[in-house]
mmCIF file of C-alpha atoms in Angstrom:
data_model
loop_
_atom_site.group_PDB
_atom_site.id
_atom_site.type_symbol
_atom_site.label_atom_id
_atom_site.label_comp_id
_atom_site.label_asym_id
_atom_site.label_seq_id
_atom_site.Cartn_x
_atom_site.Cartn_y
_atom_site.Cartn_z
ATOM 1 C CA MET A 1 0.000 0.000 0.000
ATOM 2 C CA ALA A 2 1.414 3.390 -0.953
ATOM 3 C CA THR A 3 0.609 7.043 -1.230
ATOM 4 C CA SER A 4 2.509 9.876 -2.864
ATOM 5 C CA THR A 5 3.314 13.365 -1.613
ATOM 6 C CA GLY A 6 5.211 16.279 -3.043
ATOM 7 C CA PRO A 7 5.850 17.409 -6.619
ATOM 8 C CA ASP A 8 6.473 15.287 -9.682
ATOM 9 C CA PRO A 9 10.097 14.246 -10.090
ATOM 10 C CA ALA A 10 10.761 16.542 -13.059
ATOM 11 C CA ALA A 11 13.549 18.267 -11.171
ATOM 12 C CA ASP A 12 15.301 14.967 -10.468
ATOM 13 C CA GLU A 13 17.896 14.095 -13.094
ATOM 14 C CA SER A 14 17.160 10.389 -12.645
ATOM 15 C CA SER A 15 13.531 10.938 -13.695
ATOM 16 C CA ASP A 16 14.731 11.775 -17.238
ATOM 17 C CA ARG A 17 15.628 8.127 -17.633
ATOM 18 C CA PRO A 18 12.944 5.442 -17.978
ATOM 19 C CA ALA A 19 11.922 3.968 -14.634
ATOM 20 C CA LYS A 20 11.755 0.232 -14.917
ATOM 21 C CA ARG A 21 12.116 -2.698 -12.628
ATOM 22 C CA PRO A 22 15.514 -4.417 -12.729
ATOM 23 C CA ARG A 23 15.504 -7.428 -15.040
ATOM 24 C CA LEU A 24 17.067 -10.697 -13.959
ATOM 25 C CA ASP A 25 19.398 -12.593 -16.257
ATOM 26 C CA SER A 26 19.462 -16.366 -16.756
ATOM 27 C CA ASN A 27 21.382 -16.765 -13.504
ATOM 28 C CA GLY A 28 18.761 -14.877 -11.523
ATOM 29 C CA GLU A 29 21.022 -11.849 -11.114
ATOM 30 C CA VAL A 30 20.066 -8.215 -11.676
ATOM 31 C CA SER A 31 20.692 -7.147 -15.266
ATOM 32 C CA ARG A 32 22.554 -3.908 -15.917
ATOM 33 C CA GLY A 33 20.119 -2.051 -18.185
ATOM 34 C CA HIS A 34 18.761 0.177 -15.428
ATOM 35 C CA ARG A 35 19.718 2.573 -12.668
ATOM 36 C CA HIS A 36 22.121 1.144 -10.102
ATOM 37 C CA ILE A 37 20.230 0.502 -6.862
ATOM 38 C CA ALA A 38 22.327 -0.251 -3.787
ATOM 39 C CA ALA A 39 21.315 -1.438 -0.333
ATOM 40 C CA VAL A 40 23.368 0.152 2.452
ATOM 41 C CA ILE A 41 23.180 -1.145 6.021
ATOM 42 C CA LEU A 42 24.714 1.163 8.611
ATOM 43 C CA ALA A 43 26.519 -0.726 11.387
ATOM 44 C CA ARG A 44 28.798 1.431 13.497
ATOM 45 C CA GLY A 45 30.885 -0.390 16.094
ATOM 46 C CA GLY A 46 30.379 2.132 18.891
ATOM 47 C CA SER A 47 26.854 1.286 20.075
ATOM 48 C CA LYS A 48 26.421 2.570 23.627
ATOM 49 C CA GLY A 49 23.271 0.643 24.557
ATOM 50 C CA ILE A 50 24.432 -2.855 23.515
ATOM 51 C CA PRO A 51 28.167 -3.215 22.690
ATOM 52 C CA LEU A 52 28.627 -4.446 19.094
ATOM 53 C CA LYS A 53 24.873 -4.858 18.908
ATOM 54 C CA ASN A 54 24.941 -5.171 15.130
ATOM 55 C CA ILE A 55 26.719 -8.542 15.258
ATOM 56 C CA LYS A 56 25.223 -9.880 18.476
ATOM 57 C CA MET A 57 23.602 -13.261 17.863
ATOM 58 C CA LEU A 58 19.818 -13.108 17.492
ATOM 59 C CA ALA A 59 18.137 -16.515 17.136
ATOM 60 C CA GLY A 60 21.399 -18.025 15.946
ATOM 61 C CA VAL A 61 22.245 -15.342 13.352
ATOM 62 C CA PRO A 62 24.219 -12.071 13.758
ATOM 63 C CA LEU A 63 21.754 -9.168 13.863
ATOM 64 C CA ILE A 64 22.933 -7.664 10.553
ATOM 65 C CA GLY A 65 22.740 -11.139 9.001
ATOM 66 C CA TRP A 66 18.936 -11.018 8.991
ATOM 67 C CA VAL A 67 18.716 -7.890 6.853
ATOM 68 C CA VAL A 68 21.713 -8.734 4.644
ATOM 69 C CA ARG A 69 20.057 -12.069 3.848
ATOM 70 C CA ALA A 70 16.768 -10.371 2.973
ATOM 71 C CA ALA A 71 18.523 -7.825 0.753
ATOM 72 C CA VAL A 72 20.655 -10.388 -1.083
ATOM 73 C CA ASP A 73 17.790 -12.840 -1.595
ATOM 74 C CA SER A 74 15.469 -10.114 -2.896
ATOM 75 C CA LYS A 75 17.698 -9.973 -6.028
ATOM 76 C CA VAL A 76 16.637 -6.388 -6.748
ATOM 77 C CA PHE A 77 19.891 -4.704 -5.716
ATOM 78 C CA ASP A 78 22.973 -4.280 -7.863
ATOM 79 C CA SER A 79 25.044 -4.238 -4.695
ATOM 80 C CA VAL A 80 24.504 -4.820 -0.987
ATOM 81 C CA TRP A 81 26.796 -2.985 1.431
ATOM 82 C CA VAL A 82 27.454 -2.779 5.143
ATOM 83 C CA SER A 83 28.900 0.570 6.202
ATOM 84 C CA THR A 84 31.051 0.165 9.296
ATOM 85 C CA ASP A 85 34.123 1.352 11.159
ATOM 86 C CA HIS A 86 34.799 -1.938 12.974
ATOM 87 C CA ASP A 87 36.914 -4.939 11.923
ATOM 88 C CA ASP A 88 34.643 -7.566 13.513
ATOM 89 C CA ILE A 89 31.538 -6.127 11.856
ATOM 90 C CA GLU A 90 33.379 -6.054 8.527
ATOM 91 C CA SER A 91 34.250 -9.747 8.901
ATOM 92 C CA VAL A 92 30.661 -10.752 9.708
ATOM 93 C CA ALA A 93 29.277 -8.600 6.883
ATOM 94 C CA LYS A 94 31.504 -10.297 4.309
ATOM 95 C CA LYS A 95 30.553 -13.724 5.637
ATOM 96 C CA CYS A 96 26.886 -12.804 5.221
ATOM 97 C CA GLY A 97 27.468 -11.855 1.577
ATOM 98 C CA ALA A 98 27.707 -8.065 1.727
ATOM 99 C CA ARG A 99 30.351 -5.713 0.423
ATOM 100 C CA VAL A 100 31.905 -3.335 2.953
ATOM 101 C CA HIS A 101 32.054 0.441 2.920
ATOM 102 C CA ARG A 102 34.737 1.349 5.434
ATOM 103 C CA ARG A 103 33.399 4.663 6.677
ATOM 104 C CA SER A 104 35.702 7.469 7.715
ATOM 105 C CA ALA A 105 36.258 8.658 11.275
ATOM 106 C CA ALA A 106 34.395 11.864 10.396
ATOM 107 C CA VAL A 107 31.088 9.964 10.088
ATOM 108 C CA SER A 108 31.760 7.404 12.834
ATOM 109 C CA LYS A 109 31.225 9.669 15.825
ATOM 110 C CA ASP A 110 28.442 9.366 18.385
ATOM 111 C CA THR A 111 27.018 12.565 16.909
ATOM 112 C CA SER A 112 27.205 11.417 13.270
ATOM 113 C CA THR A 113 23.878 11.056 11.480
ATOM 114 C CA SER A 114 22.763 8.320 9.108
ATOM 115 C CA LEU A 115 22.404 10.911 6.353
ATOM 116 C CA GLU A 116 26.023 12.031 6.710
ATOM 117 C CA THR A 117 27.219 8.437 6.328
ATOM 118 C CA LEU A 118 25.004 7.897 3.279
ATOM 119 C CA GLN A 119 26.305 11.109 1.725
ATOM 120 C CA GLU A 120 29.878 9.871 2.152
ATOM 121 C CA PHE A 121 28.952 6.517 0.609
ATOM 122 C CA SER A 122 27.259 8.256 -2.313
ATOM 123 C CA LYS A 123 30.293 10.458 -3.026
ATOM 124 C CA LEU A 124 32.592 7.421 -3.008
ATOM 125 C CA ASN A 125 30.209 5.420 -5.230
ATOM 126 C CA PRO A 126 28.984 7.879 -7.898
ATOM 127 C CA ASP A 127 27.667 5.044 -10.087
ATOM 128 C CA VAL A 128 24.925 4.330 -7.527
ATOM 129 C CA ASP A 129 21.695 6.086 -8.545
ATOM 130 C CA VAL A 130 19.356 4.990 -5.744
ATOM 131 C CA ILE A 131 20.297 4.079 -2.181
ATOM 132 C CA CYS A 132 18.181 1.956 0.119
ATOM 133 C CA ASN A 133 19.209 2.522 3.714
ATOM 134 C CA ILE A 134 18.199 -0.678 5.535
ATOM 135 C CA GLN A 135 18.246 -0.574 9.321
ATOM 136 C CA ALA A 136 20.354 -3.347 10.869
ATOM 137 C CA THR A 137 17.935 -3.415 13.806
ATOM 138 C CA SER A 138 14.943 -4.624 11.739
ATOM 139 C CA PRO A 139 15.395 -8.428 11.696
ATOM 140 C CA CYS A 140 11.900 -9.271 10.463
ATOM 141 C CA LEU A 141 12.419 -7.653 7.071
ATOM 142 C CA HIS A 142 11.609 -10.008 4.158
ATOM 143 C CA PRO A 143 12.734 -9.958 0.503
ATOM 144 C CA HIS A 144 9.181 -9.348 -0.724
ATOM 145 C CA HIS A 145 9.028 -6.065 1.225
ATOM 146 C CA LEU A 146 12.085 -4.823 -0.649
ATOM 147 C CA LYS A 147 10.904 -6.135 -4.017
ATOM 148 C CA GLU A 148 7.607 -4.268 -3.757
ATOM 149 C CA ALA A 149 9.312 -1.077 -2.580
ATOM 150 C CA VAL A 150 11.815 -1.193 -5.464
ATOM 151 C CA GLU A 151 8.926 -1.441 -7.923
ATOM 152 C CA MET A 152 7.626 1.847 -6.560
ATOM 153 C CA ILE A 153 10.947 3.419 -7.535
ATOM 154 C CA THR A 154 11.461 1.685 -10.874
ATOM 155 C CA LYS A 155 7.889 1.432 -12.170
ATOM 156 C CA HIS A 156 6.142 4.427 -10.670
ATOM 157 C CA GLY A 157 8.898 7.033 -10.605
ATOM 158 C CA TYR A 158 9.026 7.744 -6.889
ATOM 159 C CA GLN A 159 12.154 9.496 -5.677
ATOM 160 C CA SER A 160 11.861 8.344 -2.088
ATOM 161 C CA VAL A 161 10.022 5.443 -0.425
ATOM 162 C CA PHE A 162 10.098 4.607 3.283
ATOM 163 C CA SER A 163 8.534 1.908 5.448
ATOM 164 C CA VAL A 164 5.762 2.532 7.942
ATOM 165 C CA VAL A 165 3.491 0.590 10.250
ATOM 166 C CA ARG A 166 -0.106 1.475 11.096
ATOM 167 C CA ARG A 167 -0.678 2.212 14.784
ATOM 168 C CA HIS A 168 -3.913 2.756 16.700
ATOM 169 C CA HIS A 169 -2.488 4.736 19.603
ATOM 170 C CA PHE A 170 -4.177 7.730 21.173
ATOM 171 C CA ARG A 171 -1.484 10.376 21.648
ATOM 172 C CA TRP A 172 -1.305 13.140 24.230
ATOM 173 C CA GLN A 173 1.106 16.043 24.444
ATOM 174 C CA GLU A 174 2.792 17.014 27.668
ATOM 175 C CA VAL A 175 2.127 20.604 28.707
ATOM 176 C CA LYS A 176 4.988 21.981 30.788
ATOM 177 C CA ASN A 177 3.527 24.742 32.929
ATOM 178 C CA GLY A 178 4.712 23.749 36.378
ATOM 179 C CA VAL A 179 1.868 21.275 36.962
ATOM 180 C CA THR A 180 0.969 17.891 35.539
ATOM 181 C CA SER A 181 -1.023 18.736 32.441
ATOM 182 C CA THR A 182 -1.632 17.394 28.940
ATOM 183 C CA THR A 183 -3.683 17.949 25.833
ATOM 184 C CA ALA A 184 -5.037 15.488 23.273
ATOM 185 C CA LEU A 185 -3.228 15.345 19.918
ATOM 186 C CA ASN A 186 -5.172 12.944 17.718
ATOM 187 C CA LEU A 187 -8.560 12.437 19.364
ATOM 188 C CA ASN A 188 -11.523 14.176 20.894
ATOM 189 C CA PRO A 189 -11.745 12.724 24.436
ATOM 190 C CA ALA A 190 -15.486 13.380 24.428
ATOM 191 C CA GLN A 191 -15.931 11.219 21.335
ATOM 192 C CA ARG A 192 -13.334 8.465 21.538
ATOM 193 C CA PRO A 193 -13.522 6.380 18.347
ATOM 194 C CA ARG A 194 -13.641 2.612 18.334
ATOM 195 C CA ARG A 195 -10.615 0.924 16.801
ATOM 196 C CA GLN A 196 -12.666 -0.442 13.904
ATOM 197 C CA ASP A 197 -13.984 3.066 13.166
ATOM 198 C CA TRP A 198 -10.535 4.638 12.970
ATOM 199 C CA ASP A 199 -7.884 4.075 10.300
ATOM 200 C CA GLY A 200 -5.102 4.739 12.779
ATOM 201 C CA GLU A 201 -1.888 6.605 11.985
ATOM 202 C CA LEU A 202 1.150 5.791 9.895
ATOM 203 C CA CYS A 203 4.381 5.690 11.877
ATOM 204 C CA GLU A 204 7.877 5.132 10.506
ATOM 205 C CA ASN A 205 9.046 1.678 11.562
ATOM 206 C CA GLY A 206 12.668 2.287 10.559
ATOM 207 C CA SER A 207 13.064 -0.801 8.363
ATOM 208 C CA PHE A 208 14.193 0.991 5.198
ATOM 209 C CA TYR A 209 14.459 4.331 3.389
ATOM 210 C CA PHE A 210 14.915 4.556 -0.388
ATOM 211 C CA ALA A 211 16.149 7.837 -1.867
ATOM 212 C CA THR A 212 17.807 8.958 -5.094
ATOM 213 C CA LYS A 213 21.404 10.120 -4.930
ATOM 214 C CA GLU A 214 20.224 13.635 -5.870
ATOM 215 C CA LEU A 215 18.038 13.839 -2.757
ATOM 216 C CA ILE A 216 20.785 12.448 -0.533
ATOM 217 C CA GLY A 217 23.200 14.985 -1.986
ATOM 218 C CA GLN A 218 20.747 17.713 -0.961
ATOM 219 C CA GLY A 219 20.629 16.321 2.584
ATOM 220 C CA ILE A 220 17.145 14.805 2.226
ATOM 221 C CA LEU A 221 15.967 11.209 2.699
ATOM 222 C CA GLN A 222 12.263 11.885 2.176
ATOM 223 C CA GLY A 223 11.458 14.365 -0.538
ATOM 224 C CA GLY A 224 10.399 14.926 -4.128
ATOM 225 C CA LYS A 225 7.766 12.451 -5.219
ATOM 226 C CA THR A 226 7.449 10.453 -1.994
ATOM 227 C CA ALA A 227 5.577 7.290 -1.080
ATOM 228 C CA TYR A 228 5.247 5.127 1.979
ATOM 229 C CA PHE A 229 5.373 1.347 2.068
ATOM 230 C CA GLU A 230 3.145 -0.141 4.751
ATOM 231 C CA MET A 231 4.438 -3.181 6.633
ATOM 232 C CA GLN A 232 2.315 -5.290 8.951
ATOM 233 C CA PRO A 233 2.953 -4.919 12.716
ATOM 234 C CA GLU A 234 4.418 -8.424 13.091
ATOM 235 C CA TYR A 235 7.290 -7.479 10.761
ATOM 236 C CA SER A 236 7.902 -4.089 12.384
ATOM 237 C CA VAL A 237 10.565 -5.059 14.927
ATOM 238 C CA ASP A 238 13.152 -2.470 15.941
ATOM 239 C CA ILE A 239 15.806 -3.250 18.550
ATOM 240 C CA ASP A 240 17.026 -0.203 20.468
ATOM 241 C CA VAL A 241 17.665 -1.276 24.039
ATOM 242 C CA ASP A 242 18.706 -4.504 25.724
ATOM 243 C CA ILE A 243 15.236 -5.245 27.063
ATOM 244 C CA ASP A 244 14.039 -5.535 23.453
ATOM 245 C CA TRP A 245 16.349 -8.475 22.747
ATOM 246 C CA PRO A 246 14.352 -11.418 24.182
ATOM 247 C CA VAL A 247 11.148 -9.972 22.741
ATOM 248 C CA ALA A 248 12.772 -9.557 19.322
ATOM 249 C CA GLU A 249 14.160 -13.087 19.454
ATOM 250 C CA GLN A 250 10.697 -14.572 19.944
ATOM 251 C CA ARG A 251 9.302 -12.354 17.182
ATOM 252 C CA VAL A 252 12.042 -13.202 14.697
ATOM 253 C CA LEU A 253 11.669 -16.921 15.332
ATOM 254 C CA ARG A 254 8.051 -16.581 14.285
ATOM 255 C CA TYR A 255 8.145 -13.880 11.623
ATOM 256 C CA GLY A 256 11.774 -13.580 10.495
ATOM 257 C CA TYR A 257 13.065 -14.521 7.065
ATOM 258 C CA PHE A 258 15.152 -17.688 7.319
ATOM 259 C CA GLY A 259 16.468 -17.648 3.786
ATOM 260 C CA LYS A 260 16.176 -20.264 1.106
ATOM 261 C CA ASP A 261 16.580 -23.217 3.440
ATOM 262 C CA LYS A 262 13.937 -25.876 2.917
ATOM 263 C CA PRO A 263 13.382 -27.484 6.322
ATOM 264 C CA GLU A 264 10.577 -29.608 4.931
ATOM 265 C CA LEU A 265 13.221 -31.549 2.973
ATOM 266 C CA LEU A 266 15.399 -32.401 5.961
ATOM 267 C CA ARG A 267 15.351 -36.129 6.693
ATOM 268 C CA LEU A 268 18.625 -36.767 8.527
ATOM 269 C CA LEU A 269 20.609 -35.080 11.306
ATOM 270 C CA LEU A 270 24.309 -35.922 11.465
ATOM 271 C CA CYS A 271 25.755 -34.920 14.836
ATOM 272 C CA ASN A 272 29.347 -35.060 16.028
ATOM 273 C CA VAL A 273 29.701 -36.717 19.406
ATOM 274 C CA SER A 274 32.868 -35.003 20.567
ATOM 275 C CA GLY A 275 32.507 -31.230 20.672
ATOM 276 C CA CYS A 276 28.748 -31.232 19.978
ATOM 277 C CA LEU A 277 26.875 -33.860 21.987
ATOM 278 C CA THR A 278 29.684 -33.786 24.553
ATOM 279 C CA ASP A 279 31.961 -30.956 25.600
ATOM 280 C CA GLY A 280 34.893 -32.737 23.961
ATOM 281 C CA GLN A 281 36.438 -33.919 27.201
ATOM 282 C CA VAL A 282 36.998 -37.535 28.272
ATOM 283 C CA TYR A 283 36.808 -38.237 32.013
ATOM 284 C CA MET A 284 38.962 -40.947 33.606
ATOM 285 C CA SER A 285 37.902 -42.903 36.693
ATOM 286 C CA ALA A 286 40.269 -44.261 39.341
ATOM 287 C CA GLY A 287 40.051 -47.594 37.565
ATOM 288 C CA ALA A 288 41.225 -45.990 34.307
ATOM 289 C CA GLU A 289 37.726 -46.234 32.815
ATOM 290 C CA GLU A 290 36.828 -43.537 30.303
ATOM 291 C CA MET A 291 33.574 -41.608 30.748
ATOM 292 C CA LEU A 292 31.645 -39.038 28.713
ATOM 293 C CA SER A 293 29.239 -36.407 29.985
ATOM 294 C CA VAL A 294 25.973 -36.095 28.008
ATOM 295 C CA ASN A 295 23.315 -33.467 28.695
ATOM 296 C CA SER A 296 19.828 -34.851 29.333
ATOM 297 C CA ARG A 297 18.279 -31.926 27.394
ATOM 298 C CA ASP A 298 20.173 -33.044 24.305
ATOM 299 C CA LEU A 299 18.898 -36.592 24.690
ATOM 300 C CA THR A 300 15.328 -35.296 24.976
ATOM 301 C CA GLY A 301 15.876 -33.158 21.874
ATOM 302 C CA ILE A 302 16.982 -36.197 19.877
ATOM 303 C CA SER A 303 13.786 -38.021 20.908
ATOM 304 C CA MET A 304 11.727 -34.981 19.837
ATOM 305 C CA LEU A 305 13.319 -34.913 16.393
ATOM 306 C CA LYS A 306 12.859 -38.630 15.844
ATOM 307 C CA LYS A 307 9.153 -38.257 16.629
ATOM 308 C CA TRP A 308 8.975 -35.845 13.678
ATOM 309 C CA GLY A 309 10.264 -38.637 11.469
ATOM 310 C CA MET A 310 13.876 -37.475 11.114
ATOM 311 C CA GLU A 311 16.703 -39.942 11.514
ATOM 312 C CA VAL A 312 19.620 -39.018 13.784
ATOM 313 C CA ILE A 313 23.093 -40.498 13.282
ATOM 314 C CA LEU A 314 25.939 -39.775 15.692
ATOM 315 C CA ILE A 315 29.453 -39.366 14.284
ATOM 316 C CA SER A 316 32.762 -40.348 15.808
ATOM 317 C CA SER A 317 35.951 -39.617 13.883
ATOM 318 C CA SER A 318 39.586 -40.633 13.953
ATOM 319 C CA GLU A 319 40.440 -37.138 15.266
ATOM 320 C CA ASN A 320 38.187 -37.638 18.289
ATOM 321 C CA PRO A 321 37.343 -41.353 18.533
ATOM 322 C CA VAL A 322 34.775 -42.691 20.968
ATOM 323 C CA PRO A 323 35.892 -46.003 22.526
ATOM 324 C CA LYS A 324 33.642 -48.896 21.498
ATOM 325 C CA PRO A 325 32.192 -49.591 24.985
ATOM 326 C CA LEU A 326 31.219 -45.916 25.282
ATOM 327 C CA ALA A 327 29.948 -45.856 21.699
ATOM 328 C CA ASP A 328 27.716 -48.838 22.357
ATOM 329 C CA LYS A 329 26.385 -47.266 25.559
ATOM 330 C CA LEU A 330 25.772 -43.941 23.840
ATOM 331 C CA SER A 331 23.992 -45.601 20.931
ATOM 332 C CA GLN A 332 21.793 -47.498 23.392
ATOM 333 C CA LYS A 333 21.069 -44.346 25.424
ATOM 334 C CA THR A 334 20.089 -42.231 22.411
ATOM 335 C CA GLY A 335 18.549 -44.954 20.259
ATOM 336 C CA CYS A 336 20.733 -43.717 17.378
ATOM 337 C CA GLU A 337 23.247 -45.389 15.123
ATOM 338 C CA LEU A 338 26.811 -44.287 15.870
ATOM 339 C CA VAL A 339 29.117 -44.271 12.843
ATOM 340 C CA HIS A 340 32.904 -44.104 13.187
ATOM 341 C CA LEU A 341 34.558 -42.238 10.316
ATOM 342 C CA THR A 342 38.148 -43.122 9.504
ATOM 343 C CA GLU A 343 38.745 -41.068 6.349
ATOM 344 C CA GLN A 344 38.126 -37.447 5.373
ATOM 345 C CA LYS A 345 34.737 -36.485 6.795
ATOM 346 C CA GLN A 346 33.061 -35.114 3.699
ATOM 347 C CA VAL A 347 34.039 -38.175 1.651
ATOM 348 C CA GLU A 348 32.673 -40.612 4.220
ATOM 349 C CA VAL A 349 29.531 -38.574 4.865
ATOM 350 C CA GLU A 350 28.761 -38.488 1.137
ATOM 351 C CA ARG A 351 29.293 -42.239 0.989
ATOM 352 C CA LEU A 352 26.788 -42.609 3.853
ATOM 353 C CA MET A 353 24.326 -40.286 2.085
ATOM 354 C CA MET A 354 24.625 -42.285 -1.132
ATOM 355 C CA LYS A 355 23.826 -45.455 0.797
ATOM 356 C CA LYS A 356 20.707 -43.808 2.210
ATOM 357 C CA LYS A 357 19.865 -42.136 -1.148
ATOM 358 C CA LEU A 358 19.966 -38.632 0.314
ATOM 359 C CA ALA A 359 21.036 -35.306 -1.185
ATOM 360 C CA TRP A 360 22.807 -32.571 0.819
ATOM 361 C CA GLU A 361 19.636 -30.475 0.993
ATOM 362 C CA GLU A 362 18.057 -33.305 2.977
ATOM 363 C CA VAL A 363 20.808 -33.323 5.608
ATOM 364 C CA ALA A 364 21.207 -31.213 8.747
ATOM 365 C CA TYR A 365 24.756 -31.247 10.079
ATOM 366 C CA LEU A 366 26.044 -30.273 13.540
ATOM 367 C CA GLY A 367 29.830 -29.890 13.484
ATOM 368 C CA ASN A 368 32.406 -28.069 15.540
ATOM 369 C CA ASP A 369 35.819 -27.676 13.902
ATOM 370 C CA VAL A 370 38.019 -27.625 10.784
ATOM 371 C CA PRO A 371 37.225 -31.206 9.610
ATOM 372 C CA ASP A 372 33.518 -30.272 9.533
ATOM 373 C CA VAL A 373 33.810 -27.178 7.318
ATOM 374 C CA GLY A 374 33.137 -28.984 4.047
ATOM 375 C CA CYS A 375 30.003 -30.662 5.392
ATOM 376 C CA LEU A 376 28.792 -27.448 7.040
ATOM 377 C CA ASN A 377 29.080 -25.591 3.724
ATOM 378 C CA LEU A 378 27.169 -28.252 1.779
ATOM 379 C CA ALA A 379 24.474 -29.296 4.245
ATOM 380 C CA GLY A 380 20.893 -28.166 3.796
ATOM 381 C CA LEU A 381 21.247 -26.702 7.280
ATOM 382 C CA GLY A 382 24.605 -26.579 9.061
ATOM 383 C CA ALA A 383 25.163 -25.544 12.668
ATOM 384 C CA VAL A 384 27.885 -25.294 15.315
ATOM 385 C CA PRO A 385 27.868 -24.907 19.116
ATOM 386 C CA LEU A 386 28.362 -21.446 20.578
ATOM 387 C CA ASP A 387 31.962 -22.193 21.564
ATOM 388 C CA ALA A 388 33.087 -23.504 18.149
ATOM 389 C CA PRO A 389 36.231 -21.930 16.630
ATOM 390 C CA MET A 390 35.838 -19.127 14.102
ATOM 391 C CA VAL A 391 36.571 -21.307 11.060
ATOM 392 C CA ALA A 392 33.540 -23.469 11.890
ATOM 393 C CA LEU A 393 31.368 -20.489 12.872
ATOM 394 C CA ASN A 394 32.014 -18.925 9.463
ATOM 395 C CA ALA A 395 30.895 -22.084 7.652
ATOM 396 C CA ALA A 396 27.661 -22.594 9.585
ATOM 397 C CA LYS A 397 24.240 -21.168 8.756
ATOM 398 C CA TYR A 398 23.139 -21.390 12.382
ATOM 399 C CA THR A 399 25.043 -20.814 15.613
ATOM 400 C CA CYS A 400 23.592 -22.496 18.695
ATOM 401 C CA GLN A 401 22.955 -20.369 21.748
ATOM 402 C CA ASN A 402 24.587 -22.973 23.998
ATOM 403 C CA PRO A 403 28.101 -24.457 24.041
ATOM 404 C CA ALA A 404 28.970 -28.061 23.283
ATOM 405 C CA GLY A 405 27.675 -30.565 25.826
ATOM 406 C CA ARG A 406 25.487 -27.875 27.415
ATOM 407 C CA GLY A 407 22.359 -28.033 25.288
ATOM 408 C CA ALA A 408 23.732 -27.177 21.830
ATOM 409 C CA VAL A 409 22.146 -30.265 20.266
ATOM 410 C CA ARG A 410 18.759 -29.481 21.828
ATOM 411 C CA ASP A 411 19.045 -25.879 20.638
ATOM 412 C CA PHE A 412 19.722 -26.907 17.022
ATOM 413 C CA ILE A 413 16.935 -29.480 17.076
ATOM 414 C CA GLU A 414 14.457 -26.924 18.401
ATOM 415 C CA HIS A 415 15.523 -24.603 15.574
ATOM 416 C CA ILE A 416 14.863 -27.348 13.008
ATOM 417 C CA LEU A 417 11.460 -28.088 14.534
ATOM 418 C CA ARG A 418 10.499 -24.403 14.551
ATOM 419 C CA LEU A 419 11.337 -24.192 10.859
ATOM 420 C CA LYS A 420 9.325 -27.326 10.110
ATOM 421 C CA GLU A 421 6.370 -26.003 12.114
ATOM 422 C CA ARG A 422 6.493 -22.694 10.181
ATOM 423 C CA VAL A 423 6.321 -24.582 6.894
ATOM 424 C CA SER A 424 3.469 -26.836 8.068
ATOM 425 C CA CYS A 425 1.438 -23.772 9.109
ATOM 426 C CA GLN A 426 1.790 -22.024 5.733
#
């Protein structure tokens, strides 16, 4: 839903060129016969409320990862950028598939505005005709929101488009005259309307702001021929303070965009024993007997997944072998087959998949270190415990909220089940 305000875009140089939606080539990429439209996500490293908030894990994904994924998968942008001044944010942004604009110190201050940073980006990238400023703190943004908004720019000639949400809030203004006093702003208290009799008000939800480079150069984000794009309340999530985090996590698990993963295809979970189901340590008794510690929550999670019809296979490798007596006990305790791999993991896993007539998109994989990277990259859904080394974290699509042996398996299984439940409800 959109509305326009302001004059026609005759004064905008970009309006002299035909406005058309980007065309996709045979590879599904944006063709080049149109204005260059770039997505720019601002992610400064100096957040005061939540340190490095932009890369804090939210439901297993760095916060900026949610919006980068939506922007990339929308396939309507010629380029997707993260603008930052921090090395760690740069690393995460590149892993998520974005290019990086390394902003200058002049626009990285606490007092710097978003517009100043966008102006710097525009000057350094003169080939970009339209900039979409996507807020990193809006994790429930979906590709279809961006696709529809881009059409308003390319098909209908708008110079600026911004996202809003409809609110039905009665607002009052504080009157500062030495006593507690107020006056109504958007209602007549003597004739309070019912919700169904009132259209409500449009409020910016901060998800995104499209503007031509000419407007940004003039210091304006909303001007010329302007339109709003209305998003439903469930997608209008904005994280500003720490107390928002648990609320946002529940919202994103229900309404967030989880990418092109197809959880309905998953039929098998492959789970490393050492460093995933256990904390990687082997305990020795006085009688020289080896013992492993297994979390009961993980065992319950395995039972939950099997009830959904997914098979679970535990993996032991030559790098971290599980002694046969312990392997037999673990297999009995979990009700799962335990396979010992002696060669390179990916080779042996693919041999196992061939035996079971499975493709990678049908496999969920929980790994924890260098030998797992190949499988994590190929799996339909790959995950690692919270305490996995960086090389494994970079290869995984999902990072568990718990460390190895402390509920990581249960966490990943619950994530799989949530995805399957979302699909079954659609």
